[in-house]
PDB file of C-alpha atoms and ligand atoms in Angstrom:
ATOM      1  CA  UNK A 120     -16.309  -9.552   5.945  1.00 75.00           C
ATOM      2  CA  UNK A 121     -15.363  -9.850   2.257  1.00 76.00           C
ATOM      3  CA  UNK A 122     -11.718 -10.130   1.272  1.00 94.00           C
ATOM      4  CA  UNK A 123     -12.321 -10.268  -2.389  1.00 96.00           C
ATOM      5  CA  UNK A 124      -8.923  -9.853  -4.205  1.00 98.00           C
ATOM      6  CA  UNK A 125      -8.213  -6.129  -5.150  1.00 98.00           C
ATOM      7  CA  UNK A 126      -6.042  -4.563  -7.481  1.00 99.00           C
ATOM      8  CA  UNK A 127      -4.003  -1.363  -6.874  1.00 99.00           C
ATOM      9  CA  UNK A 128      -1.787  -0.034  -9.582  1.00 99.00           C
ATOM     10  CA  UNK A 129       1.259   1.845  -8.313  1.00 98.00           C
ATOM     11  CA  UNK A 130       1.520   5.318 -10.029  1.00 98.00           C
ATOM     12  CA  UNK A 131       5.155   5.327  -9.655  1.00 98.00           C
ATOM     13  CA  UNK A 132       5.615   3.304 -12.758  1.00 98.00           C
ATOM     14  CA  UNK A 133       3.199   5.493 -14.854  1.00 98.00           C
ATOM     15  CA  UNK A 134       4.051   7.771 -17.649  1.00 97.00           C
ATOM     16  CA  UNK A 135       4.645  11.295 -15.932  1.00 96.00           C
ATOM     17  CA  UNK A 136       3.675  13.153 -18.833  1.00 97.00           C
ATOM     18  CA  UNK A 137       0.284  11.910 -18.551  1.00 96.00           C
ATOM     19  CA  UNK A 138      -0.507  10.978 -14.897  1.00 97.00           C
ATOM     20  CA  UNK A 139      -4.175  11.776 -14.999  1.00 97.00           C
ATOM     21  CA  UNK A 140      -4.751   9.844 -18.063  1.00 98.00           C
ATOM     22  CA  UNK A 141      -2.955   7.008 -16.482  1.00 98.00           C
ATOM     23  CA  UNK A 142      -5.001   6.862 -13.289  1.00 98.00           C
ATOM     24  CA  UNK A 143      -8.124   6.950 -15.408  1.00 98.00           C
ATOM     25  CA  UNK A 144      -6.927   4.202 -17.922  1.00 98.00           C
ATOM     26  CA  UNK A 145      -6.249   2.147 -14.762  1.00 98.00           C
ATOM     27  CA  UNK A 146      -9.933   3.067 -13.037  1.00 98.00           C
ATOM     28  CA  UNK A 147     -11.713   2.090 -16.411  1.00 98.00           C
ATOM     29  CA  UNK A 148      -9.442  -1.217 -16.368  1.00 98.00           C
ATOM     30  CA  UNK A 149     -10.971  -2.138 -13.114  1.00 98.00           C
ATOM     31  CA  UNK A 150      -8.562  -1.055 -10.806  1.00 99.00           C
ATOM     32  CA  UNK A 151     -10.019  -1.140  -6.769  1.00 98.00           C
ATOM     33  CA  UNK A 152      -7.856   1.864  -5.908  1.00 99.00           C
ATOM     34  CA  UNK A 153      -4.670   3.687  -6.760  1.00 98.00           C
ATOM     35  CA  UNK A 154      -1.323   3.390  -4.880  1.00 99.00           C
ATOM     36  CA  UNK A 155       0.635   6.778  -4.669  1.00 98.00           C
ATOM     37  CA  UNK A 156       4.117   6.548  -3.483  1.00 98.00           C
ATOM     38  CA  UNK A 157       5.613   9.604  -1.607  1.00 98.00           C
ATOM     39  CA  UNK A 158       9.565   9.474  -1.238  1.00 98.00           C
ATOM     40  CA  UNK A 159      11.285  12.254   0.529  1.00 98.00           C
ATOM     41  CA  UNK A 160      14.750  11.348  -0.897  1.00 98.00           C
ATOM     42  CA  UNK A 161      15.756  10.954   3.001  1.00 98.00           C
ATOM     43  CA  UNK A 162      13.739   7.966   3.924  1.00 98.00           C
ATOM     44  CA  UNK A 163      14.391   6.186   0.804  1.00 98.00           C
ATOM     45  CA  UNK A 164      17.238   7.199  -1.837  1.00 98.00           C
ATOM     46  CA  UNK A 165      14.434   8.495  -4.298  1.00 98.00           C
ATOM     47  CA  UNK A 166      12.083  11.545  -4.590  1.00 98.00           C
ATOM     48  CA  UNK A 167       8.439  11.223  -6.120  1.00 98.00           C
ATOM     49  CA  UNK A 168       5.487  12.984  -6.024  1.00 97.00           C
ATOM     50  CA  UNK A 169       4.482  16.184  -4.345  1.00 97.00           C
ATOM     51  CA  UNK A 170       1.073  16.133  -2.390  1.00 98.00           C
ATOM     52  CA  UNK A 171      -0.826  18.528  -4.662  1.00 98.00           C
ATOM     53  CA  UNK A 172      -1.062  15.190  -7.125  1.00 98.00           C
ATOM     54  CA  UNK A 173      -3.760  14.014  -4.874  1.00 98.00           C
ATOM     55  CA  UNK A 174      -6.314  16.886  -5.125  1.00 98.00           C
ATOM     56  CA  UNK A 175      -5.523  16.803  -8.978  1.00 98.00           C
ATOM     57  CA  UNK A 176      -6.103  13.248  -9.146  1.00 98.00           C
ATOM     58  CA  UNK A 177      -9.158  13.462  -7.211  1.00 98.00           C
ATOM     59  CA  UNK A 178     -10.873  15.504  -9.997  1.00 98.00           C
ATOM     60  CA  UNK A 179     -10.389  12.814 -12.372  1.00 98.00           C
ATOM     61  CA  UNK A 180     -10.983   9.424 -10.835  1.00 98.00           C
ATOM     62  CA  UNK A 181     -13.284   8.163  -7.874  1.00 98.00           C
ATOM     63  CA  UNK A 182     -11.437   4.993  -6.665  1.00 98.00           C
ATOM     64  CA  UNK A 183      -9.746   5.360  -3.293  1.00 98.00           C
ATOM     65  CA  UNK A 184      -6.323   7.099  -3.379  1.00 99.00           C
ATOM     66  CA  UNK A 185      -3.710   5.167  -1.205  1.00 99.00           C
ATOM     67  CA  UNK A 186      -0.965   7.241  -0.083  1.00 99.00           C
ATOM     68  CA  UNK A 187       2.151   5.348   1.047  1.00 99.00           C
ATOM     69  CA  UNK A 188       4.474   7.779   2.766  1.00 98.00           C
ATOM     70  CA  UNK A 189       7.962   6.761   2.354  1.00 98.00           C
ATOM     71  CA  UNK A 190       9.282   9.673   4.464  1.00 98.00           C
ATOM     72  CA  UNK A 191      11.394  10.011   7.561  1.00 98.00           C
ATOM     73  CA  UNK A 192       9.156  12.173   9.459  1.00 98.00           C
ATOM     74  CA  UNK A 193       5.289  11.494   8.751  1.00 98.00           C
ATOM     75  CA  UNK A 194       4.232  13.011  12.038  1.00 98.00           C
ATOM     76  CA  UNK A 195       5.395  16.498  10.922  1.00 98.00           C
ATOM     77  CA  UNK A 196       3.621  16.120   7.306  1.00 98.00           C
ATOM     78  CA  UNK A 197       0.581  14.646   8.804  1.00 98.00           C
ATOM     79  CA  UNK A 198      -1.770  17.792   8.587  1.00 98.00           C
ATOM     80  CA  UNK A 199      -0.453  18.431   5.137  1.00 98.00           C
ATOM     81  CA  UNK A 200      -1.481  14.763   3.922  1.00 98.00           C
ATOM     82  CA  UNK A 201      -4.920  14.955   5.977  1.00 98.00           C
ATOM     83  CA  UNK A 202      -5.760  18.358   3.675  1.00 98.00           C
ATOM     84  CA  UNK A 203      -5.148  16.368   0.543  1.00 98.00           C
ATOM     85  CA  UNK A 204      -7.963  14.365   1.404  1.00 98.00           C
ATOM     86  CA  UNK A 205      -6.193  11.195   0.437  1.00 98.00           C
ATOM     87  CA  UNK A 206      -8.447   8.095   1.259  1.00 99.00           C
ATOM     88  CA  UNK A 207      -5.806   6.238   3.202  1.00 99.00           C
ATOM     89  CA  UNK A 208      -2.755   7.191   4.541  1.00 99.00           C
ATOM     90  CA  UNK A 209       0.024   4.381   5.006  1.00 99.00           C
ATOM     91  CA  UNK A 210       3.106   4.956   6.978  1.00 98.00           C
ATOM     92  CA  UNK A 211       6.320   3.077   7.592  1.00 98.00           C
ATOM     93  CA  UNK A 212       6.187   1.472  10.987  1.00 98.00           C
ATOM     94  CA  UNK A 213       9.671   2.314  11.971  1.00 98.00           C
ATOM     95  CA  UNK A 214       9.313   6.082  11.293  1.00 98.00           C
ATOM     96  CA  UNK A 215       6.834   6.671  14.090  1.00 98.00           C
ATOM     97  CA  UNK A 216       6.973   5.901  17.687  1.00 96.00           C
ATOM     98  CA  UNK A 217       3.310   6.566  18.805  1.00 97.00           C
ATOM     99  CA  UNK A 218       1.495   4.591  15.845  1.00 98.00           C
ATOM    100  CA  UNK A 219      -1.783   4.103  17.589  1.00 98.00           C
ATOM    101  CA  UNK A 220      -2.034   8.137  18.447  1.00 98.00           C
ATOM    102  CA  UNK A 221      -1.399   8.850  14.847  1.00 98.00           C
ATOM    103  CA  UNK A 222      -4.031   6.216  13.768  1.00 98.00           C
ATOM    104  CA  UNK A 223      -6.560   7.805  15.664  1.00 98.00           C
ATOM    105  CA  UNK A 224      -5.838  11.068  14.547  1.00 98.00           C
ATOM    106  CA  UNK A 225      -6.262   9.865  10.972  1.00 98.00           C
ATOM    107  CA  UNK A 226      -9.286   8.004  11.590  1.00 98.00           C
ATOM    108  CA  UNK A 227     -10.827  10.893  13.314  1.00 98.00           C
ATOM    109  CA  UNK A 228     -10.228  12.932  10.286  1.00 98.00           C
ATOM    110  CA  UNK A 229     -12.103  10.399   8.137  1.00 98.00           C
ATOM    111  CA  UNK A 230      -9.401   8.778   6.422  1.00 99.00           C
ATOM    112  CA  UNK A 231      -8.201   4.962   6.650  1.00 98.00           C
ATOM    113  CA  UNK A 232      -4.999   4.530   8.726  1.00 99.00           C
ATOM    114  CA  UNK A 233      -2.283   1.909   7.996  1.00 99.00           C
ATOM    115  CA  UNK A 234       1.297   0.881   8.100  1.00 99.00           C
ATOM    116  CA  UNK A 235       4.058  -0.605   6.048  1.00 99.00           C
ATOM    117  CA  UNK A 236       6.451  -3.052   6.828  1.00 98.00           C
ATOM    118  CA  UNK A 237       9.999  -3.469   5.190  1.00 98.00           C
ATOM    119  CA  UNK A 238      11.254  -6.968   4.242  1.00 98.00           C
ATOM    120  CA  UNK A 239      13.780  -7.161   7.035  1.00 98.00           C
ATOM    121  CA  UNK A 240      11.338  -5.855   9.805  1.00 98.00           C
ATOM    122  CA  UNK A 241       9.220  -8.422  11.948  1.00 98.00           C
ATOM    123  CA  UNK A 242       5.652  -8.432  12.304  1.00 98.00           C
ATOM    124  CA  UNK A 243       5.443  -9.709  15.561  1.00 97.00           C
ATOM    125  CA  UNK A 244       6.196  -6.373  17.441  1.00 96.00           C
ATOM    126  CA  UNK A 245       3.345  -4.746  15.747  1.00 98.00           C
ATOM    127  CA  UNK A 246       0.588  -7.159  16.712  1.00 98.00           C
ATOM    128  CA  UNK A 247      -0.896  -4.259  19.162  1.00 98.00           C
ATOM    129  CA  UNK A 248      -1.095  -1.876  16.257  1.00 98.00           C
ATOM    130  CA  UNK A 249      -2.822  -4.267  14.016  1.00 98.00           C
ATOM    131  CA  UNK A 250      -5.695  -3.458  16.219  1.00 98.00           C
ATOM    132  CA  UNK A 251      -5.890   0.092  15.023  1.00 98.00           C
ATOM    133  CA  UNK A 252      -5.303  -0.225  11.300  1.00 98.00           C
ATOM    134  CA  UNK A 253      -7.574  -0.376   7.974  1.00 98.00           C
ATOM    135  CA  UNK A 254      -4.526  -1.411   5.784  1.00 99.00           C
ATOM    136  CA  UNK A 255      -1.451  -3.440   6.341  1.00 99.00           C
ATOM    137  CA  UNK A 256       1.104  -2.868   3.448  1.00 99.00           C
ATOM    138  CA  UNK A 257       3.618  -5.769   3.262  1.00 99.00           C
ATOM    139  CA  UNK A 258       6.698  -4.791   1.257  1.00 99.00           C
ATOM    140  CA  UNK A 259       7.887  -7.680  -1.013  1.00 99.00           C
ATOM    141  CA  UNK A 260      11.406  -5.351  -1.935  1.00 98.00           C
ATOM    142  CA  UNK A 261      12.997  -2.566  -0.068  1.00 98.00           C
ATOM    143  CA  UNK A 262      11.196   0.788  -0.761  1.00 98.00           C
ATOM    144  CA  UNK A 263      12.296   3.729  -2.865  1.00 97.00           C
ATOM    145  CA  UNK A 264      12.226   1.993  -6.560  1.00 98.00           C
ATOM    146  CA  UNK A 265       9.762   0.168  -8.631  1.00 97.00           C
ATOM    147  CA  UNK A 266      10.668  -2.922 -10.932  1.00 98.00           C
ATOM    148  CA  UNK A 267      12.707  -4.626  -8.161  1.00 98.00           C
ATOM    149  CA  UNK A 268      12.792  -8.577  -7.780  1.00 98.00           C
ATOM    150  CA  UNK A 269      10.038 -10.015  -5.247  1.00 99.00           C
ATOM    151  CA  UNK A 270      11.787 -11.184  -1.994  1.00 98.00           C
ATOM    152  CA  UNK A 271      10.256 -14.490  -1.292  1.00 98.00           C
ATOM    153  CA  UNK A 272      10.947 -14.586   2.263  1.00 98.00           C
ATOM    154  CA  UNK A 273       8.424 -12.011   2.697  1.00 98.00           C
ATOM    155  CA  UNK A 274       5.462 -14.440   2.125  1.00 98.00           C
ATOM    156  CA  UNK A 275       5.888 -15.907   5.477  1.00 98.00           C
ATOM    157  CA  UNK A 276       5.272 -12.446   6.951  1.00 98.00           C
ATOM    158  CA  UNK A 277       1.874 -12.363   4.621  1.00 98.00           C
ATOM    159  CA  UNK A 278       0.804 -15.849   6.171  1.00 98.00           C
ATOM    160  CA  UNK A 279       1.416 -14.591   9.609  1.00 98.00           C
ATOM    161  CA  UNK A 280      -0.743 -11.397   9.012  1.00 98.00           C
ATOM    162  CA  UNK A 281      -3.422 -13.360   7.555  1.00 98.00           C
ATOM    163  CA  UNK A 282      -3.630 -15.969  10.659  1.00 98.00           C
ATOM    164  CA  UNK A 283      -3.465 -13.140  13.141  1.00 98.00           C
ATOM    165  CA  UNK A 284      -6.530 -11.405  11.178  1.00 98.00           C
ATOM    166  CA  UNK A 285      -8.322 -14.750  11.065  1.00 98.00           C
ATOM    167  CA  UNK A 286      -7.781 -15.387  14.692  1.00 98.00           C
ATOM    168  CA  UNK A 287      -8.773 -12.050  16.106  1.00 98.00           C
ATOM    169  CA  UNK A 288     -11.467 -11.467  13.715  1.00 98.00           C
ATOM    170  CA  UNK A 289     -10.048  -8.205  12.335  1.00 98.00           C
ATOM    171  CA  UNK A 290     -10.822  -6.672   8.835  1.00 98.00           C
ATOM    172  CA  UNK A 291      -7.697  -4.725   7.811  1.00 98.00           C
ATOM    173  CA  UNK A 292      -6.707  -5.290   3.966  1.00 98.00           C
ATOM    174  CA  UNK A 293      -3.197  -7.304   3.742  1.00 98.00           C
ATOM    175  CA  UNK A 294      -1.770  -5.625   0.828  1.00 99.00           C
ATOM    176  CA  UNK A 295       1.604  -6.422  -0.947  1.00 99.00           C
ATOM    177  CA  UNK A 296       3.730  -3.766  -2.767  1.00 99.00           C
ATOM    178  CA  UNK A 297       6.858  -4.584  -4.669  1.00 98.00           C
ATOM    179  CA  UNK A 298       7.639  -6.886  -7.235  1.00 98.00           C
ATOM    180  CA  UNK A 299       4.179  -8.047  -7.640  1.00 99.00           C
ATOM    181  CA  UNK A 300       3.744  -9.637 -11.300  1.00 98.00           C
ATOM    182  CA  UNK A 301       1.425 -12.374 -12.488  1.00 97.00           C
ATOM    183  CA  UNK A 302       4.176 -14.945 -11.264  1.00 98.00           C
ATOM    184  CA  UNK A 303       4.770 -13.756  -7.753  1.00 98.00           C
ATOM    185  CA  UNK A 304       1.291 -12.886  -7.401  1.00 98.00           C
ATOM    186  CA  UNK A 305       0.108 -16.517  -7.772  1.00 98.00           C
ATOM    187  CA  UNK A 306       2.155 -17.423  -4.376  1.00 98.00           C
ATOM    188  CA  UNK A 307       1.302 -14.167  -3.008  1.00 98.00           C
ATOM    189  CA  UNK A 308      -2.464 -14.837  -2.962  1.00 98.00           C
ATOM    190  CA  UNK A 309      -2.034 -18.325  -1.568  1.00 98.00           C
ATOM    191  CA  UNK A 310      -0.917 -16.761   1.470  1.00 98.00           C
ATOM    192  CA  UNK A 311      -4.188 -14.795   2.016  1.00 98.00           C
ATOM    193  CA  UNK A 312      -3.133 -11.417   1.050  1.00 98.00           C
ATOM    194  CA  UNK A 313      -6.080  -9.619  -0.497  1.00 98.00           C
ATOM    195  CA  UNK A 314      -4.773  -6.679  -2.231  1.00 98.00           C
ATOM    196  CA  UNK A 315      -2.144  -6.716  -5.062  1.00 99.00           C
ATOM    197  CA  UNK A 316      -0.187  -3.513  -5.589  1.00 99.00           C
ATOM    198  CA  UNK A 317       1.583  -3.704  -8.866  1.00 99.00           C
ATOM    199  CA  UNK A 318       3.516  -0.725 -10.627  1.00 98.00           C
ATOM    200  CA  UNK A 319       5.575  -2.003 -13.585  1.00 98.00           C
ATOM    201  CA  UNK A 320       3.259  -5.038 -14.223  1.00 98.00           C
ATOM    202  CA  UNK A 321       0.543  -2.888 -14.923  1.00 98.00           C
ATOM    203  CA  UNK A 322       1.835   0.406 -16.066  1.00 98.00           C
ATOM    204  CA  UNK A 323       4.489  -1.181 -18.352  1.00 98.00           C
ATOM    205  CA  UNK A 324       2.075  -3.916 -19.867  1.00 98.00           C
ATOM    206  CA  UNK A 325       1.103  -3.652 -23.500  1.00 97.00           C
ATOM    207  CA  UNK A 326      -2.699  -3.912 -22.365  1.00 98.00           C
ATOM    208  CA  UNK A 327      -3.531  -2.431 -18.914  1.00 98.00           C
ATOM    209  CA  UNK A 328      -7.029  -3.611 -18.664  1.00 98.00           C
ATOM    210  CA  UNK A 329      -5.797  -7.344 -19.523  1.00 98.00           C
ATOM    211  CA  UNK A 330      -3.237  -6.754 -16.706  1.00 98.00           C
ATOM    212  CA  UNK A 331      -5.736  -5.992 -14.165  1.00 98.00           C
ATOM    213  CA  UNK A 332      -8.228  -8.455 -15.266  1.00 98.00           C
ATOM    214  CA  UNK A 333      -5.419 -11.054 -14.858  1.00 98.00           C
ATOM    215  CA  UNK A 334      -4.725 -10.168 -11.244  1.00 98.00           C
ATOM    216  CA  UNK A 335      -8.353 -10.256 -10.608  1.00 98.00           C
ATOM    217  CA  UNK A 336      -8.606 -13.610 -12.087  1.00 98.00           C
ATOM    218  CA  UNK A 337      -6.388 -15.130  -9.222  1.00 98.00           C
ATOM    219  CA  UNK A 338      -8.927 -14.465  -6.701  1.00 95.00           C
TER     220      UNK A 338
HETATM  221  C1  DX5 B 431       8.513   0.632  -3.716  1.00 80.78           C
HETATM  222  C2  DX5 B 431       7.124   1.221  -4.053  1.00 80.78           C
HETATM  223  C3  DX5 B 431       6.033   0.429  -5.080  1.00 80.78           C
HETATM  224  C4  DX5 B 431       6.594   0.289  -6.352  1.00 80.78           C
HETATM  225  C5  DX5 B 431       6.198  -0.972  -6.763  1.00 80.78           C
HETATM  226  O1  DX5 B 431       9.244   1.250  -3.078  1.00 80.78           O
HETATM  227  O2  DX5 B 431       6.620   1.496  -2.556  1.00 80.78           O
HETATM  228  O3  DX5 B 431       4.707   0.909  -4.453  1.00 80.78           O
HETATM  229  O4  DX5 B 431       5.745   1.149  -7.180  1.00 80.78           O
HETATM  230  O5  DX5 B 431       6.741  -1.118  -8.167  1.00 80.78           O
HETATM  231  P1  DX5 B 431       6.786  -2.523  -8.865  1.00 80.78           P
HETATM  232  O6  DX5 B 431       5.592  -3.074  -9.004  1.00 80.78           O
HETATM  233  O7  DX5 B 431       7.346  -2.260 -10.004  1.00 80.78           O
HETATM  234  O8  DX5 B 431       7.918  -3.293  -8.075  1.00 80.78           O
HETATM  235 ZN1   ZN B 432       4.253   1.654  -2.515  1.00 80.78          ZN
END
C-alpha cells in the first residue's frame, strides 16, 4: 500500500467570491483532493456551504472531493450527500450510533466512508470501526473555524492510528485537519499520518502552488 504524503486544501479558507477558481488553482497547484467542510450551526457554532457546492465543483475539478460533515444528524442527511456524488463522506464519530451500518451503505453507493475524531475524544473505543473505513480524519483543533492553533496532544492519536493500521494491515488514510501549517506539518508527518488537510496555510498563502509543493516535500 502506498501511503505517499497527500495534500488536501480545505476550501473553508478560500475566497467565497471565487470558489471554483480557488478549487481549480488548488488542483493545478498539485492538490491531491479538496476538503469541503459542511457545518450546520448546531454541531458546531458556524454555518458553511450547502450541498449544491459538490456538483458545482465536480464540473470544475477532477480531484476527489472529501466532504467533512460537521452536522448533528448525518444519518438524516445521508441520502442527500450521496446524491451529490462526493467522493468521500466523513462523519463526526460522536454523531452516529451505528457507524458500521452507515459505512456499509456509503460504500455500497460507491463512495468512500470515514470518520473524524475531535481532540478530546479517544481513538481506543473506535478500533472496531477502523476496519470499515477508507479515511480517518484526526482533528488537530476543535472543529468549527479555520485559522486555529494546532493542539499538540493530538499527535499521540496519530501515532496510535498509524500503529493500529500497520499492525492490522489496514489501508485507510490517516488525515490531519486543523492548524496544519509548514511548522506543525513537520511534526505531524513524523507520526505516520499521510494526508495533510490545510485551509489557511494554503488559501491565505501568497503562492498557493508553493505552499502545496512545500507540504509535499515533507513526504
Ligand atoms: C475545522 C475544519 C477545517 C478547517 C481547517 O473546523 O474542519 O477543515 O478548514 O482550517 P485551518 O487549516 O485554517 O486550521
Ligand atoms: Zn474539515
